[in-house]
Amino acid sequence: MGIQGLLPLLKSIMTPIHAKEPEGCAVAVDVDTYSWLHKGALSCRKELCNGVPTTRHIEYCMHRVNLLRHYGVKPVLVFDGGLLPMKIEQENKRARSRKENLARAIEHESNGNGAAAYECYQKAVDITPSMAHELIQIIFKMDNFGQGVEFQYSKLQQNRELSFAGFTKQMVLEMCILSGCDYLQSLRGIGLKTAHALIKKFKTYDKEEDGFTQEVPDASELMEGGALDEVGRRGPSLLQQSRLPIHKPCVSFKEHQPKSPVNRVDEKTRRECKKPIVRSSYFKHQFLNETDTDKEKETTPVGSDPTSIGETVCVKGMIIKNKTYADDTVENVGVNSIEEKTRRENKEVM
DNA sequence: CGCCGGCACTCAT
DNA sequence: CTAGTGCCGGCG
């Protein structure tokens, strides 16, 4: 989940980029793996729903991973989706919906309506952690195409759609949060534009509070729920930072924030983050974010990661996964410093 | 008119 | 039912 409407407002600083472009810098790309799995699952939805063995969706993801690796880009696959108390209800609804759609699909099929059944199958597909696991086993492939979009936090000041002059990362983060995020109820009538204006004026969320006393509270609750994450973007530099030394385990990025409120504690949030990284022999050069990666990140912050804990995976050739708990992770790796900070900040915000 | 929010569509094959 | 985009209606 991202921040709705954010990308269009950053359009002026988003630039096309190809995986092979980075002229020379180590690259690391964050990808929302579940999103890939979902897309890949479209090609084998029926099989997945009926328990028929298939690896098409896994191959789809590997294809992309290998493509990036081919160009020397290290994809960091993030498996978001840990259990979050606040998300449980949502998850239950989805589970119910999937079940209903599966039943519907079967019925359509028995009635000879293959097309309708196919549609329902799509809605019944459940991307499970085990699939993520499968992806990690690997499999190999290779390919082409690697067009994406690059976002550099450093360009934020040059953004034309919306001025970020005087904005700190924290402010950007708070702006996103104010505008609403997934799994949380949004503040009525507050979209990105309004949130931007408010942050610009008050500099921080709290002061906003003043203005919107009532609303704010809600927001805070939301946040606590957990969800937000960092917005840290990574500029090139950042990227480099992280990267994982090759064999080392990676860091996870998303660790989750310390415990904030109650939720986190119990949560078992384990989200799995994994990042397979590819380390190809080649990567060398700068980072680039692929596709909206960055954006996603930004966006992501809010919605998903919050909880994350990271399990990290690294890869040598490909992967391994380990899970680590956030705290450790974070500390272990220096990598995410930025991100961490942001997260922390988030917490604070909350 | 600007902004917000809901809805439909795409996705892969 | 993931995230993103585009369109449309409502509201101030």
GROMACS .gro file of N, CA and C (backbone and C1' of nucleotides) in nm, chain C:
model
   84
  364DC       P    1  -1.017  -1.214  -0.260
  364DC     O5'    2  -0.918  -1.094  -0.293
  364DC     C5'    3  -0.783  -1.110  -0.269
  364DC     C4'    4  -0.711  -0.988  -0.316
  364DC     C3'    5  -0.721  -0.873  -0.216
  364DC     O3'    6  -0.609  -0.789  -0.237
  364DC     C1'    7  -0.821  -0.806  -0.411
  365DT       P    8  -0.520  -0.778  -0.126
  365DT     O5'    9  -0.394  -0.700  -0.180
  365DT     C5'   10  -0.267  -0.762  -0.165
  365DT     C4'   11  -0.165  -0.681  -0.242
  365DT     C3'   12  -0.192  -0.532  -0.233
  365DT     O3'   13  -0.070  -0.467  -0.204
  365DT     C1'   14  -0.181  -0.598  -0.461
  366DA       P   15  -0.080  -0.323  -0.160
  366DA     O5'   16  -0.051  -0.251  -0.299
  366DA     C5'   17   0.069  -0.282  -0.367
  366DA     C4'   18   0.084  -0.192  -0.486
  366DA     C3'   19   0.051  -0.046  -0.460
  366DA     O3'   20   0.151   0.032  -0.523
  366DA     C1'   21  -0.087  -0.129  -0.633
  367DG       P   22   0.141   0.183  -0.523
  367DG     O5'   23   0.077   0.212  -0.665
  367DG     C5'   24   0.150   0.174  -0.780
  367DG     C4'   25   0.072   0.209  -0.903
  367DG     C3'   26   0.023   0.354  -0.906
  367DG     O3'   27   0.079   0.418  -1.019
  367DG     C1'   28  -0.153   0.200  -0.961
  368DT       P   29   0.044   0.566  -1.050
  368DT     O5'   30  -0.078   0.556  -1.149
  368DT     C5'   31  -0.065   0.480  -1.268
  368DT     C4'   32  -0.192   0.489  -1.347
  368DT     C3'   33  -0.247   0.632  -1.360
  368DT     O3'   34  -0.269   0.660  -1.497
  368DT     C1'   35  -0.416   0.484  -1.282
  369DG       P   36  -0.304   0.805  -1.543
  369DG     O5'   37  -0.460   0.791  -1.571
  369DG     C5'   38  -0.506   0.686  -1.655
  369DG     C4'   39  -0.659   0.688  -1.658
  369DG     C3'   40  -0.717   0.830  -1.667
  369DG     O3'   41  -0.826   0.829  -1.760
  369DG     C1'   42  -0.803   0.717  -1.476
  370DC       P   43  -0.899   0.961  -1.794
  370DC     O5'   44  -1.041   0.936  -1.728
  370DC     C5'   45  -1.109   0.812  -1.752
  370DC     C4'   46  -1.238   0.810  -1.673
  370DC     C3'   47  -1.311   0.945  -1.673
  370DC     O3'   48  -1.450   0.922  -1.694
  370DC     C1'   49  -1.273   0.875  -1.451
  371DC       P   50  -1.542   1.044  -1.729
  371DC     O5'   51  -1.637   1.046  -1.602
  371DC     C5'   52  -1.691   0.924  -1.552
  371DC     C4'   53  -1.751   0.949  -1.415
  371DC     C3'   54  -1.824   1.083  -1.405
  371DC     O3'   55  -1.950   1.066  -1.343
  371DC     C1'   56  -1.664   1.065  -1.232
  372DG       P   57  -2.057   1.179  -1.358
  372DG     O5'   58  -2.097   1.199  -1.207
  372DG     C5'   59  -2.123   1.085  -1.124
  372DG     C4'   60  -2.109   1.124  -0.979
  372DG     C3'   61  -2.179   1.255  -0.945
  372DG     O3'   62  -2.251   1.238  -0.823
  372DG     C1'   63  -1.951   1.267  -0.880
  373DG       P   64  -2.344   1.349  -0.773
  373DG     O5'   65  -2.264   1.396  -0.645
  373DG     C5'   66  -2.227   1.300  -0.546
  373DG     C4'   67  -2.146   1.369  -0.437
  373DG     C3'   68  -2.207   1.502  -0.392
  373DG     O3'   69  -2.203   1.507  -0.250
  373DG     C1'   70  -1.983   1.536  -0.464
  374DC       P   71  -2.283   1.618  -0.179
  374DC     O5'   72  -2.163   1.709  -0.128
  374DC     C5'   73  -2.054   1.649  -0.055
  374DC     C4'   74  -1.945   1.752  -0.038
  374DC     C3'   75  -1.999   1.891   0.000
  374DC     O3'   76  -1.925   1.940   0.110
  374DC     C1'   77  -1.848   1.906  -0.183
  375DG       P   78  -1.992   2.051   0.197
  375DG     O5'   79  -1.879   2.163   0.194
  375DG     C5'   80  -1.746   2.129   0.231
  375DG     C4'   81  -1.652   2.234   0.178
  375DG     C3'   82  -1.697   2.377   0.207
  375DG     O3'   83  -1.582   2.455   0.240
  375DG     C1'   84  -1.668   2.351  -0.025
   0.00000   0.00000   0.00000
